[in-house]
Every structure is written in C-alpha cells, then in structure tokens.
Amino acid sequence: MRVQTVRLTGFKRFDDLTIELGPNPKKIVAMVGPNGCGKSSVYDGFKQKIQIGSSRGAEAADFYSKSQFYDADPENEQYKRQSVEVNFAEENQHAQGFYFRTSYRYTPKIEGTGIKSIKETRSNKNNPISSIAVDQRLLNNYERLHSVLYSEYNRGKKTGDQIHGDFIEKVNSILMNILDVQISSLGEPLNEKGQIYFKKGNTIDFPFANLSAGEKEVVDMIIDLVIKSDEFTNTLCCIDEPELHLSTTIQRKLLVEINKLISDHCQLWVATHSIGFIRALQNELKEDSQILDFSEKDYFTGTQTIRPIEPIRKNYMRIFKTALDDLTDLVAPNRIIYCEGRAKPGPNRIEKGFDAQIYENIFSADFSDTVFVSSGGNTEPDQRSDIAIDILGKVLKGIEIWVLKDRDIGSGKSINESERQNHLANTPFHHRILRRWELENYLFDKEILVKYCQSEGLMFSEEDYDNFVTDICNQNVKDKIERIKKFCGIKTNISTDMFKKSLSKCITKETKVYEELRKCIFDRK
C-alpha cells in the first residue's frame, strides 16, 4: 500500500496543497522542514481521511479548517473528509491499517496492575486523536503484551519462559543495533512488578523509569512496532519527529531499524528536521526513500504542488541547512575529486570549471557524498590534490581526495590502454585516468546523442555520424562540436557549454557510457 498523491484544500493552514510522489512511490516518504512548515498537518489529513477504527475524543472543529479564509463549515464531519483527498498507487487500493505516532510522546514509567482484555490492535481506541495529542501507548502495549503471552501460554504451544524469551530476544536484537541497554525481564504485573526491567553494563534489573528520555523514546517505539508489525502488514505508518531526545548517531540507527520492522507492503511517512535522519535517508535508505522539502518555499498560500527532491548534493545541502543553519558549510563530503578545468571559482565560490559541472550532473544523484573540483590543467590537479591531502587530511579524518585526469597525460600524445593500466599501476591509489581521450568522447558517444535527440524531438543522422566518428575512444571530437550539432539536426543557436551540459544529463545509470565512466572513476578500472 503506497500513497501516490495527497491534496489538502482549506485544511489547517493550507489553501490548496498537492503532494505528488510520482508513479512509483517509495517505501519511505520523509517530510523535511523547519518548525511550523505544515509537516504535522499532513498527518492530521491522513487521520481524517483514512484512519481505521476511531480514537477517543476529537479536536475542536476550528483545528482542521482554514475557515476564516475558506467558505466551509468546520463543524461538518463531511467537510473534514472532503477537504482531504488521498490516492494510492494501486487501483482500488485502500489502507488496511493506519499507524500514527505524534511528537508528543511521554511515558515516564510503567505501572501494570494485571493481565487485561485488550481491544484488537486496529481499533485505534488508544491512539492520539491528532498531531498535538499526547501519545501514551506504552502502558497499553505492556498490558497487551502480557495478554498475548498469557493466551499463547494457555494454548500450550510454548512454556512461559519460551514465550517471554522469544519476545525479549527479538526486541533486544533490535535494541543492540541502537542502544547499549537490553531488556532483562518483562516483570510480573500480578506480583506488583508491572513494568519492564533492563540491564546495562554490570547493572541488572533496573526499571523503565530509570532509563534516560532518549532511551525511553527508542524502547517505546521499538516495542510498539514489534507488537504491531504482525498485524500492520499493509499499512500507512506515520511518525512525527521520532528523533526527539536522541543523539544524531542514535537517530540514524533508529530509522534504519524502523525501516526493517515495517513490512515492504507498508509505507512509512516521517516528519523530521534532524541531522541523523537526513543522513540515513542520504545513505543507508537512499534507494527506499523520497524527500519532500517543505523549507523550499511557502506551501500554505495559494495553489501549490510539492514533489520529491532530486537526491543531489545541492538539494541535500539545502535541507541540511534546516538542521544546521549557518553550520551547513561545515558538513564535509566523504570524497573530493580534483579534475581538469578552470580552477578559479565564480562569485560566491560557485564552481566555474566545466568538467566538474559535467561530472556533478552525471554522478551527483548516485554519489551525493562526492564533490568534483576543477583545479586547472596538466599537472595542476596533482599539485592541488597533494596540498589538499596534506592539509585537509589532518583536519577532516576519513575524507578521500582523488585526482582524475583525461587520457592525454603523455604531453598531449596518445597512450593506449596497456600504457594507461601501467600508469595506474605505478601511481598512488588516489589517481584515476579516463579510458577515453577526453570527457567529450563520452558526451559525444552515439548512445548519448541518440538519447538526447529523442528527448528533444530531433532527428539524429546516424549514417553521417558513423562515417565521421570511427573511433569514439581515441578520436579528437572535442574540436568538432559544430559538426556534432549538425548530426543532431540542431538548427537553433545553442551554446557549446549548454549543449554539453544537456548531453551530460542523458548519461544516466542505464547507459553503457555511464557504467564505463563510473568504473574508470570509482572502481579505478
């Protein structure tokens, strides 16, 4: 079950907002932005439209309506549902479960007093009524857990120790990837010990109340998800600011574990502005997630549409600014690659080197932790990289600094593949050399030109191209730009740089050119 589009009309502070996730929505949808940008309001929309079961109580009518600006009756339940439209990726699909956790989670201690009959999980009777309600389900989950364990024991399938052990082992296997605390006992609610006990280091059997706020946060969420994961297998799961009270490292680990707990048939929506969560989305969970950047502009006023950002470095820098403000520039890349091209930057330190811009266009989505820097021609990349290794290597531990050169390293003379491999074998690991003569030999590859012409509605002259370009790896095509344009049927006045940049956007993962270039640079082959 995957949400594809959401529309909020006159709902909360939104005039008319549409969220579009595209034809193939991902498992994780992260709403990133500063406080007050509307992230939690999207959750309230979900609760009004697709909540399964009913919560206890309701917010006042004016909580849901932008009524002073919108001609609608906020008292009308039908209005609240009509002001929210949710469409799913699959036809005739609907949510078979709705899981929601607010950012107001506070359970200071557990005091279970017995084994009780608990309503089935999907009833939502103990769910918070809105995004501003306090979420105190841990005690209910504790009581539910003992009720389920007693029922399983009563059926005679397992001993009490086996049942308790299985649950504790499952939770602890997850907690050990996040925290350094483990459950030691589920207590005895019939013997005035109705709470969970823990162990940490050489301290054993201390109560839940003695955990830190961050530890309680993690334990609460993991137990809740473990208990409900068997039933919520086709569910819309929404968690508002799960990072509260947590360090950056724990934030990152927690999101990774939450993703494992939730079925692939579910969709997880996370509202966040934390560094740890953004880093997890940028790295471990990149293939499974889409990010909605609510910080980009005002989405409350007028008719607006928000779509997932492209996962490239400049976009990540913008959303990191939400979490870091003026410290954003201190977030270093994991890798800097010095390449040939104009070394002097433009205004505001903008990269002006052509090669670096081209490489960024090609690889920024798949290698967002890498920055390409133009550093002059011939021997200048070597010199600059050596300085960078000496200086940056002392300050930024773990950063990689590479050098990427064209294959004209023999003072402008051609070297063959055997000579190229020999050069790589006798230079430090951080050196890379293109397999083809220059970067243009990749841009002007027939595969890329055909793809460009198809996207622009142009007719590519394959016969003329083949008669002229007989060896795309070794032939000098850089100086034949006007002829290449003619093969593409370009009749308008398009600048050389603009044409090449447009071609670079056609070098995508599914092309052979991309794979060859990736191996040259990142695999050193």
Coordinates of C-alpha atoms in Angstrom, one line a residue:
M1 CA 0.0 0.0 0.0
R2 CA 1.6 3.2 -1.2
V3 CA 0.1 6.7 -1.2
Q4 CA 0.7 8.4 -4.5
T5 CA -1.0 11.8 -4.2
V6 CA -2.4 13.9 -1.3
R7 CA -4.5 17.1 -1.7
L8 CA -5.4 19.4 1.3
T9 CA -7.9 22.1 0.4
G10 CA -8.7 24.7 3.1
F11 CA -7.3 22.2 5.6
K12 CA -5.4 23.6 8.6
R13 CA -3.2 26.4 7.2
F14 CA -3.2 25.2 3.6
D15 CA -5.1 26.9 0.9
D16 CA -4.6 24.2 -1.7
L17 CA -1.6 21.8 -1.4
T18 CA -1.0 18.8 -3.6
I19 CA 1.7 16.2 -2.8
E20 CA 2.8 14.2 -5.8
L21 CA 5.1 11.2 -5.3
G22 CA 5.1 10.0 -8.9
P23 CA 4.1 6.7 -10.5
N24 CA 6.3 4.6 -8.2
P25 CA 6.1 5.9 -4.6
K26 CA 8.9 4.7 -2.4
K27 CA 8.5 2.9 0.9
I28 CA 9.8 5.9 3.0
V29 CA 8.5 9.4 2.5
A30 CA 10.3 12.0 4.6
M31 CA 8.9 15.4 5.1
V32 CA 11.8 17.7 6.0
G33 CA 11.5 21.3 7.0
P34 CA 11.6 23.8 9.9
N35 CA 9.0 24.0 12.7
G36 CA 5.7 25.4 11.5
C37 CA 6.0 24.5 7.8
G38 CA 3.0 22.1 7.8
K39 CA 4.5 18.7 8.2
S40 CA 2.3 17.6 11.0
S41 CA -0.8 18.9 9.3
V42 CA -0.3 16.3 6.6
Y43 CA -0.7 13.6 9.3
D44 CA -3.9 15.2 10.5
G45 CA -5.2 15.0 7.0
F46 CA -4.4 11.3 6.9
K47 CA -6.2 10.7 10.2
Q48 CA -9.3 12.4 8.9
K49 CA -9.4 10.6 5.7
I50 CA -8.1 7.0 6.1
Q51 CA -7.9 6.3 9.8
I52 CA -9.1 2.7 10.6
G53 CA -11.2 2.5 13.7
S54 CA -11.8 5.5 15.9
S55 CA -9.8 7.4 18.5
R56 CA -11.1 8.6 21.8
G57 CA -12.4 12.2 21.5
A58 CA -11.7 14.8 18.9
E59 CA -10.1 18.2 18.5
A60 CA -12.3 21.3 18.2
A61 CA -13.7 22.0 14.8
D62 CA -11.5 25.0 14.1
F63 CA -8.4 22.9 14.5
Y64 CA -9.0 21.4 11.0
S65 CA -10.4 24.3 8.9
K66 CA -8.8 27.4 7.5
S67 CA -12.4 28.7 7.8
Q68 CA -11.7 32.4 8.3
F69 CA -10.2 32.3 4.7
Y70 CA -12.3 29.4 3.3
D71 CA -16.0 29.0 2.7
A72 CA -16.6 25.8 4.5
D73 CA -18.3 24.5 7.7
P74 CA -15.7 23.2 10.1
E75 CA -18.4 21.7 12.3
N76 CA -19.3 19.3 9.4
E77 CA -17.6 16.0 9.6
Q78 CA -18.2 15.6 5.9
Y79 CA -16.2 18.8 5.2
K80 CA -13.2 17.5 7.1
R81 CA -13.1 14.4 4.9
Q82 CA -13.8 16.2 1.7
S83 CA -11.1 18.7 2.3
V84 CA -8.6 15.8 2.2
E85 CA -8.0 13.7 -0.8
V86 CA -5.7 10.7 -0.7
N87 CA -5.0 8.5 -3.7
F88 CA -3.0 5.3 -3.8
A89 CA -0.6 3.9 -6.4
E90 CA -2.6 0.7 -7.0
E91 CA -6.1 0.9 -8.4
N92 CA -8.9 0.3 -5.9
Q93 CA -6.3 0.2 -3.1
H94 CA -7.0 1.4 0.3
A95 CA -5.2 1.4 3.6
Q96 CA -5.9 -1.8 5.6
G97 CA -4.3 -0.2 8.7
F98 CA -3.3 3.2 9.9
Y99 CA -0.4 3.6 12.4
F100 CA 0.3 7.1 13.8
R101 CA 2.7 8.4 16.5
T102 CA 2.7 12.1 17.4
S103 CA 5.8 14.1 18.5
Y104 CA 4.2 14.4 22.0
R105 CA 5.4 11.0 23.4
Y106 CA 5.8 10.9 27.1
T107 CA 5.8 7.7 29.3
P108 CA 7.8 8.4 32.4
K109 CA 7.2 5.0 34.0
I110 CA 5.1 1.8 33.6
E111 CA 2.7 0.6 36.3
G112 CA 1.0 -2.6 35.0
T113 CA -1.5 -3.9 37.6
G114 CA -2.7 -7.1 36.0
I115 CA -3.5 -9.0 32.8
K116 CA -6.4 -7.4 31.0
S117 CA -8.6 -8.0 28.0
I118 CA -7.3 -5.6 25.3
K119 CA -9.1 -4.4 22.2
E120 CA -7.7 -5.6 18.9
T121 CA -4.8 -3.5 17.5
R122 CA -6.6 -1.9 14.6
S123 CA -9.4 -0.4 16.8
N124 CA -7.2 2.7 17.5
K125 CA -9.0 3.3 20.8
N126 CA -5.8 4.4 22.4
N127 CA -4.3 6.3 19.5
P128 CA -3.8 10.0 19.8
I129 CA -6.7 12.0 18.3
S130 CA -4.4 14.4 16.4
S131 CA -0.8 15.5 15.9
I132 CA -1.0 17.7 19.0
A133 CA -2.3 14.9 21.3
V134 CA -0.1 13.1 23.8
D135 CA 0.8 9.6 22.8
Q136 CA 0.9 7.3 25.9
R137 CA 0.5 3.8 24.4
L138 CA 3.4 2.1 26.1
L139 CA 1.3 1.0 29.2
N140 CA -1.4 -0.2 26.8
N141 CA 1.2 -2.1 24.8
Y142 CA 2.7 -3.6 28.0
E143 CA -0.8 -4.8 29.1
R144 CA -1.4 -6.1 25.5
L145 CA 1.9 -7.9 25.5
H146 CA 1.1 -9.8 28.7
S147 CA -2.4 -10.6 27.5
V148 CA -1.0 -12.1 24.3
L149 CA 1.8 -14.0 26.0
Y150 CA -0.7 -15.5 28.5
S151 CA -3.0 -16.5 25.7
E152 CA -0.1 -18.3 23.9
Y153 CA 0.9 -20.0 27.1
N154 CA -2.7 -21.0 27.7
R155 CA -2.8 -22.7 24.3
G156 CA 0.1 -24.9 25.4
K157 CA 2.3 -24.3 22.4
K158 CA 5.2 -22.9 24.4
T159 CA 6.3 -22.6 28.0
G160 CA 6.1 -19.2 29.7
D161 CA 9.9 -18.9 29.7
Q162 CA 10.0 -19.7 25.9
I163 CA 7.3 -17.1 25.1
H164 CA 9.0 -14.4 27.2
G165 CA 12.4 -15.3 25.9
D166 CA 11.3 -15.1 22.3
F167 CA 9.9 -11.6 22.7
I168 CA 12.8 -10.3 24.7
E169 CA 15.3 -11.8 22.3
K170 CA 13.5 -10.2 19.3
V171 CA 13.4 -6.7 20.9
N172 CA 17.0 -7.0 22.2
S173 CA 18.4 -8.0 18.8
I174 CA 17.0 -4.6 17.6
L175 CA 18.0 -2.5 20.6
M176 CA 21.6 -3.7 20.4
N177 CA 21.9 -2.0 17.0
I178 CA 20.8 1.3 18.5
L179 CA 21.5 1.5 22.3
D180 CA 23.6 -0.2 24.9
V181 CA 20.6 -1.2 27.0
Q182 CA 18.8 -4.5 26.9
I183 CA 15.6 -5.9 28.4
S184 CA 16.3 -8.3 31.2
S185 CA 12.7 -9.0 32.3
L186 CA 9.1 -8.2 31.4
G187 CA 8.2 -8.0 35.0
E188 CA 5.3 -9.6 36.9
P189 CA 2.1 -7.5 36.8
L190 CA 0.3 -10.0 39.1
N191 CA 3.0 -9.6 41.7
E192 CA 3.3 -5.8 41.9
K193 CA 6.2 -5.7 39.4
G194 CA 4.2 -4.5 36.5
Q195 CA 6.9 -2.9 34.3
I196 CA 9.9 -3.7 32.1
Y197 CA 13.3 -4.2 33.6
F198 CA 16.7 -3.6 31.9
K199 CA 20.4 -4.3 32.0
K200 CA 23.3 -2.1 31.1
G201 CA 26.9 -2.9 31.8
N202 CA 27.1 -4.5 35.2
T203 CA 23.7 -3.1 36.3
I204 CA 20.9 -5.6 36.0
D205 CA 17.1 -5.4 36.5
F206 CA 16.7 -1.6 36.8
P207 CA 13.2 -0.3 35.9
F208 CA 12.0 1.5 32.8
A209 CA 11.6 4.7 34.9
N210 CA 15.4 4.8 35.3
L211 CA 16.1 5.0 31.6
S212 CA 17.1 8.3 30.1
A213 CA 14.5 10.2 28.0
G214 CA 16.2 9.2 24.8
E215 CA 16.4 5.5 25.8
K216 CA 12.7 5.5 26.7
E217 CA 11.9 7.0 23.3
V218 CA 13.7 4.2 21.5
V219 CA 12.4 1.4 23.7
D220 CA 8.8 2.8 23.4
M221 CA 8.8 2.9 19.6
I222 CA 10.6 -0.5 19.1
I223 CA 8.2 -2.3 21.4
D224 CA 5.2 -0.7 19.8
L225 CA 6.3 -1.7 16.3
V226 CA 7.3 -5.2 17.3
I227 CA 3.9 -5.8 18.9
K228 CA 2.0 -4.4 15.9
S229 CA 4.2 -5.5 12.9
D230 CA 2.4 -8.8 12.5
E231 CA -1.0 -7.1 12.1
F232 CA 0.1 -3.9 10.3
T233 CA 1.3 -5.6 7.1
N234 CA -0.4 -3.3 4.6
T235 CA -0.4 -0.1 6.5
L236 CA 0.2 3.6 6.2
C237 CA 2.7 4.3 9.1
C238 CA 3.2 7.9 10.2
I239 CA 5.7 9.0 12.8
D240 CA 6.1 12.7 13.8
E241 CA 9.6 13.8 14.7
P242 CA 10.9 10.4 16.0
E243 CA 14.2 12.0 16.8
L244 CA 13.2 13.8 19.9
H245 CA 15.7 13.4 22.8
L246 CA 18.0 11.4 20.6
S247 CA 21.6 12.0 19.6
T248 CA 22.5 12.2 15.9
T249 CA 24.1 8.7 15.9
I250 CA 21.1 7.1 17.5
Q251 CA 18.7 8.9 15.2
R252 CA 20.4 7.4 12.2
K253 CA 20.4 3.9 13.6
L254 CA 16.8 4.1 14.8
L255 CA 15.4 5.0 11.3
V256 CA 17.3 2.1 9.8
E257 CA 15.8 -0.3 12.3
I258 CA 12.3 1.1 11.9
N259 CA 12.5 0.5 8.2
K260 CA 13.4 -3.1 8.8
L261 CA 10.5 -3.6 11.2
I262 CA 7.9 -2.2 8.8
S263 CA 6.7 -4.6 6.0
D264 CA 7.7 -3.7 2.5
H265 CA 4.0 -3.6 1.7
C266 CA 3.7 -0.6 4.1
Q267 CA 4.6 3.0 3.6
L268 CA 6.4 5.0 6.3
W269 CA 5.9 8.8 6.4
V270 CA 8.4 10.5 8.7
A271 CA 8.3 14.2 9.6
T272 CA 11.8 15.4 10.7
H273 CA 14.4 18.1 10.7
S274 CA 17.2 16.0 12.3
I275 CA 20.7 15.5 11.0
G276 CA 20.8 11.8 11.8
F277 CA 17.6 11.0 9.9
I278 CA 18.6 13.1 6.9
R279 CA 22.0 11.2 6.8
A280 CA 20.2 7.9 6.9
L281 CA 18.0 9.0 4.1
Q282 CA 21.0 10.2 2.1
N283 CA 23.0 6.9 2.6
E284 CA 21.6 3.7 4.0
L285 CA 18.0 4.3 2.9
K286 CA 18.6 6.2 -0.3
E287 CA 17.0 3.6 -2.6
D288 CA 13.9 3.2 -0.5
S289 CA 13.1 6.9 0.2
Q290 CA 11.7 10.1 -1.2
I291 CA 12.2 13.5 0.5
L292 CA 9.7 16.3 0.4
D293 CA 11.4 19.6 1.2
F294 CA 8.9 21.9 2.9
S295 CA 11.6 24.5 3.5
E296 CA 11.9 25.4 -0.1
K297 CA 9.1 27.9 -0.1
D298 CA 5.7 28.8 1.4
Y299 CA 3.3 25.9 0.7
F300 CA 0.4 27.4 2.7
T301 CA -0.6 30.2 0.4
G302 CA -2.4 29.7 -2.9
T303 CA -2.3 26.6 -5.1
Q304 CA 0.9 24.7 -4.6
T305 CA 2.4 21.3 -5.5
I306 CA 5.3 19.7 -3.8
R307 CA 7.3 16.8 -5.3
P308 CA 10.3 14.8 -4.0
I309 CA 13.6 16.5 -4.4
E310 CA 16.3 15.1 -6.7
P311 CA 18.9 13.3 -4.5
I312 CA 21.8 15.5 -5.4
R313 CA 24.3 17.3 -3.2
K314 CA 22.9 20.9 -3.6
N315 CA 19.5 19.7 -2.5
Y316 CA 20.9 17.9 0.5
M317 CA 22.8 21.0 1.4
R318 CA 19.6 23.0 1.4
I319 CA 17.7 20.5 3.7
F320 CA 20.8 20.2 6.0
K321 CA 20.6 24.0 6.4
T322 CA 17.2 23.4 8.1
A323 CA 19.0 21.4 10.8
L324 CA 22.4 23.2 10.9
D325 CA 21.6 26.8 9.8
D326 CA 25.0 28.6 9.4
L327 CA 27.0 25.4 10.2
T328 CA 25.9 23.8 6.9
D329 CA 29.2 24.6 5.2
L330 CA 31.0 22.5 7.8
V331 CA 29.3 19.3 6.5
A332 CA 32.2 17.9 4.5
P333 CA 31.8 15.5 1.6
N334 CA 33.3 12.0 2.0
R335 CA 35.2 12.4 -1.2
I336 CA 36.8 15.3 -3.2
I337 CA 37.8 14.5 -6.8
Y338 CA 40.1 17.0 -8.5
C339 CA 39.6 17.1 -12.2
E340 CA 40.9 19.3 -15.1
G341 CA 39.2 22.6 -15.8
R342 CA 39.1 26.2 -14.8
A343 CA 40.4 26.5 -11.2
K344 CA 39.2 30.0 -10.3
P345 CA 35.7 30.0 -8.9
G346 CA 33.0 32.4 -9.8
P347 CA 31.0 34.8 -7.4
N348 CA 30.1 33.2 -4.1
R349 CA 32.6 30.5 -4.7
I350 CA 30.5 28.9 -7.4
E351 CA 32.3 26.2 -9.4
K352 CA 33.1 27.5 -12.8
G353 CA 35.1 24.6 -14.1
F354 CA 33.3 22.9 -17.0
D355 CA 34.5 19.4 -16.3
A356 CA 33.5 19.5 -12.7
Q357 CA 30.0 20.7 -13.5
I358 CA 29.6 17.9 -16.1
Y359 CA 30.7 15.2 -13.6
E360 CA 28.4 16.7 -11.0
N361 CA 25.5 16.4 -13.4
I362 CA 26.3 12.8 -14.1
F363 CA 27.1 11.4 -10.7
S364 CA 25.6 13.7 -8.0
A365 CA 22.4 11.6 -7.7
D366 CA 24.3 8.3 -7.1
F367 CA 27.3 9.7 -5.3
S368 CA 25.9 12.6 -3.3
D369 CA 28.8 12.3 -0.9
T370 CA 31.3 13.2 -3.6
V371 CA 32.3 16.7 -4.8
F372 CA 34.1 17.3 -8.1
V373 CA 36.5 20.3 -8.1
S374 CA 38.2 21.8 -11.2
S375 CA 41.8 22.5 -10.5
G376 CA 43.5 23.6 -13.7
G377 CA 45.2 21.6 -16.4
N378 CA 48.0 19.2 -16.9
T379 CA 49.9 18.8 -13.6
E380 CA 47.8 21.2 -11.5
P381 CA 45.3 18.6 -10.3
D382 CA 48.3 16.6 -8.9
Q383 CA 49.8 19.6 -7.1
R384 CA 46.5 20.8 -5.7
S385 CA 45.4 17.3 -4.5
D386 CA 48.8 16.8 -2.8
I387 CA 48.3 20.0 -0.9
A388 CA 44.7 19.1 0.0
I389 CA 45.8 15.6 1.2
D390 CA 48.4 17.2 3.5
I391 CA 46.1 19.9 4.9
L392 CA 42.5 18.5 4.8
G393 CA 43.7 15.0 5.8
K394 CA 44.8 16.4 9.1
V395 CA 41.5 18.2 9.8
L396 CA 38.8 16.0 8.3
K397 CA 39.5 12.4 9.2
G398 CA 38.4 9.8 6.7
I399 CA 37.9 12.2 3.7
E400 CA 39.2 10.8 0.4
I401 CA 40.9 13.1 -2.1
W402 CA 41.4 11.8 -5.6
V403 CA 42.8 13.1 -8.9
L404 CA 41.0 12.5 -12.2
K405 CA 42.8 13.1 -15.5
D406 CA 42.0 12.9 -19.2
R407 CA 43.9 10.3 -21.1
D408 CA 46.2 12.9 -22.7
I409 CA 48.7 12.6 -19.9
G410 CA 51.5 11.9 -22.3
S411 CA 52.1 15.6 -23.0
G412 CA 49.2 15.6 -25.5
K413 CA 50.3 12.3 -27.1
S414 CA 48.0 9.3 -27.2
I415 CA 48.6 6.4 -24.8
N416 CA 47.0 3.1 -25.3
E417 CA 45.0 1.0 -22.8
S418 CA 48.1 -1.0 -21.8
E419 CA 50.1 2.2 -21.1
R420 CA 47.1 3.6 -19.2
Q421 CA 47.0 0.5 -17.0
N422 CA 50.8 0.6 -16.5
H423 CA 50.5 4.3 -15.4
L424 CA 47.7 3.4 -12.9
A425 CA 49.8 0.5 -11.5
N426 CA 52.7 2.9 -10.8
T427 CA 50.8 5.8 -9.3
P428 CA 49.1 6.1 -5.9
F429 CA 45.6 4.8 -5.4
H430 CA 44.0 8.2 -5.4
H431 CA 44.9 8.7 -9.1
R432 CA 42.4 8.0 -11.9
I433 CA 42.6 8.2 -15.7
L434 CA 39.8 8.3 -18.2
R435 CA 39.7 5.3 -20.6
R436 CA 38.7 7.6 -23.4
W437 CA 40.8 10.6 -24.7
E438 CA 38.8 13.4 -23.1
L439 CA 35.4 13.9 -21.4
E440 CA 33.9 14.9 -24.7
N441 CA 34.5 11.4 -26.0
Y442 CA 31.8 10.3 -23.5
L443 CA 29.4 13.1 -24.2
F444 CA 29.6 12.6 -28.0
D445 CA 29.1 8.9 -27.8
K446 CA 26.3 7.8 -30.2
E447 CA 24.3 6.2 -27.4
I448 CA 24.1 9.6 -25.7
L449 CA 23.4 11.7 -28.8
V450 CA 20.6 9.4 -29.8
K451 CA 19.0 9.7 -26.3
Y452 CA 19.4 13.5 -26.4
C453 CA 17.7 13.7 -29.9
Q454 CA 14.8 11.6 -28.7
S455 CA 14.3 13.8 -25.7
E456 CA 14.4 17.0 -27.8
G457 CA 12.3 15.6 -30.7
L458 CA 15.3 15.9 -33.1
M459 CA 16.3 13.6 -36.0
F460 CA 19.8 12.0 -35.5
S461 CA 21.8 11.4 -38.6
E462 CA 23.3 8.0 -37.7
E463 CA 24.9 7.4 -41.1
D464 CA 26.7 10.7 -41.1
Y465 CA 27.9 10.2 -37.6
D466 CA 29.3 6.7 -38.3
N467 CA 31.1 8.0 -41.4
F468 CA 32.8 10.7 -39.3
V469 CA 33.3 9.2 -35.8
T470 CA 35.2 6.0 -36.5
D471 CA 36.9 5.6 -33.0
I472 CA 34.9 7.3 -30.2
C473 CA 37.5 6.3 -27.6
N474 CA 40.6 7.8 -29.3
Q475 CA 39.4 10.3 -31.9
N476 CA 39.6 14.0 -31.3
V477 CA 36.0 15.1 -31.2
K478 CA 36.2 18.0 -28.8
D479 CA 37.0 20.5 -31.6
K480 CA 34.2 19.2 -33.9
I481 CA 31.3 20.5 -31.8
E482 CA 29.5 22.2 -34.8
R483 CA 29.7 19.0 -36.8
I484 CA 28.3 17.0 -33.9
K485 CA 25.4 19.5 -33.5
K486 CA 24.7 19.1 -37.2
F487 CA 24.4 15.3 -36.8
C488 CA 21.7 16.0 -34.2
G489 CA 19.7 18.2 -36.5
I490 CA 20.2 21.3 -34.3
K491 CA 19.3 24.4 -36.2
T492 CA 18.9 26.9 -33.3
N493 CA 21.6 28.8 -31.7
I494 CA 22.6 26.8 -28.6
S495 CA 25.9 27.5 -26.9
T496 CA 28.6 24.8 -26.7
D497 CA 28.5 24.6 -22.9
M498 CA 24.7 24.4 -22.8
F499 CA 24.7 21.6 -25.4
K500 CA 27.3 19.6 -23.5
K501 CA 25.5 20.1 -20.2
S502 CA 22.3 18.9 -21.8
L503 CA 24.2 15.8 -23.1
S504 CA 25.6 15.1 -19.6
K505 CA 22.1 14.8 -18.2
C506 CA 21.5 12.0 -20.7
I507 CA 24.3 9.9 -19.2
T508 CA 22.2 8.0 -16.7
K509 CA 22.6 4.7 -14.9
E510 CA 21.0 2.6 -17.6
T511 CA 23.5 3.8 -20.3
K512 CA 26.7 1.9 -21.2
V513 CA 28.6 5.2 -21.2
Y514 CA 27.6 5.8 -17.5
E515 CA 28.8 2.4 -16.5
E516 CA 32.2 2.8 -18.3
L517 CA 32.8 6.2 -16.8
R518 CA 31.7 5.1 -13.3
K519 CA 34.2 2.2 -13.4
C520 CA 37.0 4.5 -14.6
I521 CA 36.5 6.9 -11.7
F522 CA 35.1 5.0 -8.8
D523 CA 36.5 1.5 -9.4
R524 CA 39.8 2.7 -10.9
K525 CA 39.5 0.3 -13.9

